[in-house]
Amino acid sequence: MSVSIDQEDALVTSTDPLHPANLISELCASFYRLGWVTGTGGGICIRTDDKVYIAPSGVQKERIEPSHIFVLPYPQAEPSPHTDRIFLRRPKLNLKESACTPLFWNAFTVRNAGSCIHTHSQNAVMATLLWEKEKMFKISHQEMIKGVRIGGNGPTLSYLDTLEVPIINNTPNEEDLKDSMKEAMEQYPRAAGILVLRHGIYVWGDDWQKAKTQTECLDYLLEIGVKMKLAGLPTVLNE
């Protein structure tokens, strides 16, 4: 697929603050301040109809610029370490697309998501350690549960519902989480995110606003759940 240099730059150049390239830069800086994407870890993607905008790998997340953003056509064969990826745009700098790319594609193909966020939040990591044997984080009767949607893009959960987030094992290479993440998403269709042991969490939504909102709500619930567990309090009532 051949696109001229001028056309490539036009894909990530806009004065609109809501353009995906501008949003990704802004959101990565915001997530950095929350401690979710320090050390260049974590990532975010936004899908708009036939294009996917993805942050680069190995770049200080608080310093990402729109010119650093990769653009891929959608749909295409699911990107993985073993398939060639088609790009509409690559940054002129010697950058690599996010290692999360195959996992972001899971959110598109399994949940028809419009955005996916990956954080290395310490709340998520602690939850995977405290619920490692159960392979499932569970919490109920918390107001913030109402900010999470069934499956990530269905109806919102109720205060009386029990939120469940599956935990999958980590792998040395991020891309190799693709299959186990997809299996967990299919096995637990009501899950709005996937926790990765000693690593972090993936959260998705219909668009960037819903993905961001659910990531914030889930991080709150993971934090309060960890505190309750360490205090000897049950995180699920009537179980």
XYZ file of C-alpha atoms in Angstrom:
239
model
C 0.000 0.000 0.000
C 1.741 3.181 -1.194
C 1.055 6.582 0.379
C 3.101 9.703 -0.292
C 5.057 11.328 2.542
C 2.756 14.358 2.581
C -0.297 12.119 2.829
C 1.337 10.118 5.609
C 1.988 13.215 7.708
C -1.560 14.410 7.076
C -2.829 11.305 8.880
C -1.406 12.556 12.192
C -1.493 16.329 11.652
C -4.552 18.229 12.846
C -5.471 21.282 14.919
C -8.437 19.326 16.305
C -7.605 18.329 19.912
C -9.859 15.296 19.484
C -7.873 13.923 16.541
C -6.570 10.454 17.577
C -2.895 11.441 17.191
C -3.399 14.449 19.472
C -5.490 12.445 21.926
C -2.937 9.660 22.254
C -0.209 12.173 23.060
C -2.407 13.895 25.661
C -3.655 10.678 27.244
C -0.199 9.108 27.492
C 1.025 12.182 29.387
C -1.994 11.970 31.683
C -1.489 8.243 32.308
C 2.193 8.882 33.030
C 1.233 11.326 35.779
C -1.015 8.630 37.271
C 1.934 6.215 37.362
C 0.326 3.884 34.828
C 2.886 4.112 32.006
C 6.241 4.952 33.575
C 9.502 3.656 32.134
C 8.004 3.714 28.601
C 5.662 0.863 29.591
C 1.972 0.580 28.762
C 0.171 1.970 25.745
C -3.039 3.039 24.041
C -4.679 2.705 20.641
C -7.684 4.371 19.044
C -9.674 2.937 16.121
C -11.746 5.212 13.923
C -13.652 3.362 11.203
C -10.924 2.084 8.860
C -7.817 3.334 10.698
C -5.997 2.392 13.894
C -3.710 4.879 15.648
C -1.082 3.343 17.927
C 1.580 4.837 20.192
C 5.222 3.834 19.643
C 7.219 1.446 21.807
C 10.197 2.507 23.893
C 9.350 6.214 23.962
C 8.898 8.264 27.146
C 5.118 8.265 27.341
C 4.893 11.802 28.757
C 6.855 13.108 25.752
C 5.025 11.374 22.896
C 4.113 13.703 20.035
C 1.541 13.234 17.244
C 4.405 12.748 14.779
C 5.418 9.619 16.727
C 2.101 7.853 16.047
C 1.733 4.797 13.794
C -1.360 4.416 11.607
C -2.589 1.021 10.395
C -5.538 0.173 8.141
C -8.460 -1.729 9.640
C -9.398 -4.452 9.096
C -6.337 -6.483 8.200
C -4.927 -9.860 9.171
C -4.481 -9.935 12.939
C -1.000 -8.524 13.646
C 1.327 -10.856 15.485
C 5.061 -11.506 15.684
C 4.555 -14.013 12.872
C 2.658 -11.898 10.337
C 3.529 -8.830 8.333
C 1.689 -5.677 9.345
C 0.382 -3.179 6.849
C 0.965 0.472 7.719
C -0.546 3.641 6.342
C 2.072 5.617 8.214
C 5.303 5.042 10.108
C 7.103 7.859 11.971
C 10.185 9.257 10.241
C 12.161 8.575 13.414
C 13.520 5.072 13.951
C 10.596 3.961 16.119
C 8.786 0.656 16.531
C 5.057 0.280 16.956
C 3.817 -0.706 20.402
C 4.543 -4.292 21.422
C 0.887 -4.300 22.533
C -0.344 -4.157 18.920
C -1.447 -7.842 18.642
C -3.236 -7.545 21.985
C -4.988 -4.349 20.969
C -6.205 -6.263 17.911
C -7.862 -8.761 20.285
C -10.039 -5.926 21.597
C -11.059 -5.045 18.036
C -11.794 -8.565 16.806
C -13.285 -10.101 19.957
C -15.140 -7.082 21.409
C -15.384 -4.734 18.417
C -13.741 -2.077 20.600
C -12.864 1.404 19.434
C -10.009 1.849 21.892
C -7.807 -0.241 24.171
C -5.579 0.885 27.034
C -2.730 -1.040 28.654
C -1.316 0.093 32.006
C 1.395 -1.098 34.362
C -0.552 0.195 37.346
C 0.780 -1.047 40.687
C -2.830 -1.591 41.781
C -3.284 -4.060 38.922
C -0.011 -5.841 39.648
C -0.792 -6.174 43.366
C -4.243 -7.557 42.563
C -2.729 -10.259 40.337
C -0.477 -11.327 43.206
C -3.203 -11.389 45.850
C -5.672 -13.258 43.599
C -3.072 -15.370 41.780
C -4.459 -18.735 42.972
C -8.034 -17.834 42.043
C -6.989 -16.501 38.598
C -9.833 -14.028 38.972
C -10.144 -10.672 40.729
C -13.604 -10.278 42.261
C -15.308 -7.401 44.056
C -18.915 -6.423 44.757
C -21.001 -3.717 46.442
C -18.803 -0.803 45.395
C -20.248 2.333 43.806
C -17.532 2.529 41.149
C -18.648 -0.833 39.718
C -21.413 1.170 38.024
C -18.782 2.754 35.767
C -17.851 -0.605 34.208
C -19.717 -2.156 31.286
C -20.463 -5.837 30.771
C -17.896 -7.123 28.308
C -16.431 -3.626 28.158
C -19.086 -2.320 25.780
C -22.429 -3.668 27.011
C -24.813 -2.355 29.671
C -23.248 -0.947 32.823
C -22.913 -3.177 35.853
C -25.053 -2.633 38.942
C -23.890 -1.856 42.462
C -25.208 -5.326 43.362
C -23.239 -7.105 40.618
C -19.939 -8.870 41.236
C -17.177 -7.538 39.037
C -14.844 -10.265 37.747
C -11.550 -9.666 35.927
C -9.606 -12.755 34.727
C -5.879 -13.072 35.418
C -3.613 -14.638 32.791
C 0.041 -15.620 33.154
C 2.709 -13.256 31.919
C 5.180 -14.086 29.136
C 8.729 -12.799 28.557
C 7.589 -11.081 25.339
C 4.450 -8.928 25.319
C 3.315 -10.129 21.885
C 3.146 -13.727 23.129
C 0.228 -12.818 25.424
C -2.036 -12.552 22.376
C -3.497 -16.071 22.391
C -4.018 -16.411 26.150
C -5.638 -12.975 26.294
C -7.993 -13.893 23.448
C -8.887 -17.193 25.138
C -9.692 -15.400 28.404
C -11.839 -12.827 26.587
C -13.805 -15.593 24.896
C -14.087 -17.682 28.077
C -15.300 -14.699 30.120
C -17.456 -12.608 27.760
C -18.650 -10.381 30.620
C -15.114 -9.264 31.503
C -14.285 -5.618 30.781
C -10.540 -6.151 31.085
C -7.798 -8.736 31.393
C -5.200 -8.697 34.171
C -1.706 -10.018 33.423
C 0.193 -11.580 36.327
C 3.013 -9.386 37.662
C 2.506 -7.089 34.676
C -0.629 -4.935 34.425
C -4.049 -4.765 32.780
C -5.711 -4.372 29.366
C -9.028 -2.477 29.225
C -11.151 -1.606 26.186
C -14.299 0.298 25.261
C -16.432 1.455 22.345
C -14.339 4.626 22.101
C -11.464 6.313 23.912
C -13.761 8.022 26.430
C -15.378 4.753 27.524
C -12.050 2.910 27.580
C -10.521 5.680 29.710
C -13.506 5.787 32.070
C -13.463 2.042 32.578
C -9.699 1.984 33.102
C -10.103 4.618 35.822
C -12.987 2.756 37.465
C -11.186 -0.584 37.325
C -7.998 0.903 38.756
C -10.011 2.380 41.638
C -11.675 -0.983 42.268
C -8.350 -2.836 42.098
C -6.848 -0.406 44.590
C -9.729 -0.646 47.072
C -9.862 -4.419 46.584
C -6.170 -4.774 47.417
C -6.593 -2.609 50.530
C -9.633 -4.619 51.659
C -7.844 -7.937 51.097
C -4.790 -6.797 53.085
C -7.078 -5.552 55.860
C -8.779 -8.960 56.043
C -12.080 -7.669 54.670
C -14.092 -9.682 52.139
C -14.219 -8.063 48.702
C -17.363 -9.952 47.730
C -20.469 -9.989 49.951
C -22.914 -12.882 50.130
C -20.527 -15.322 48.458
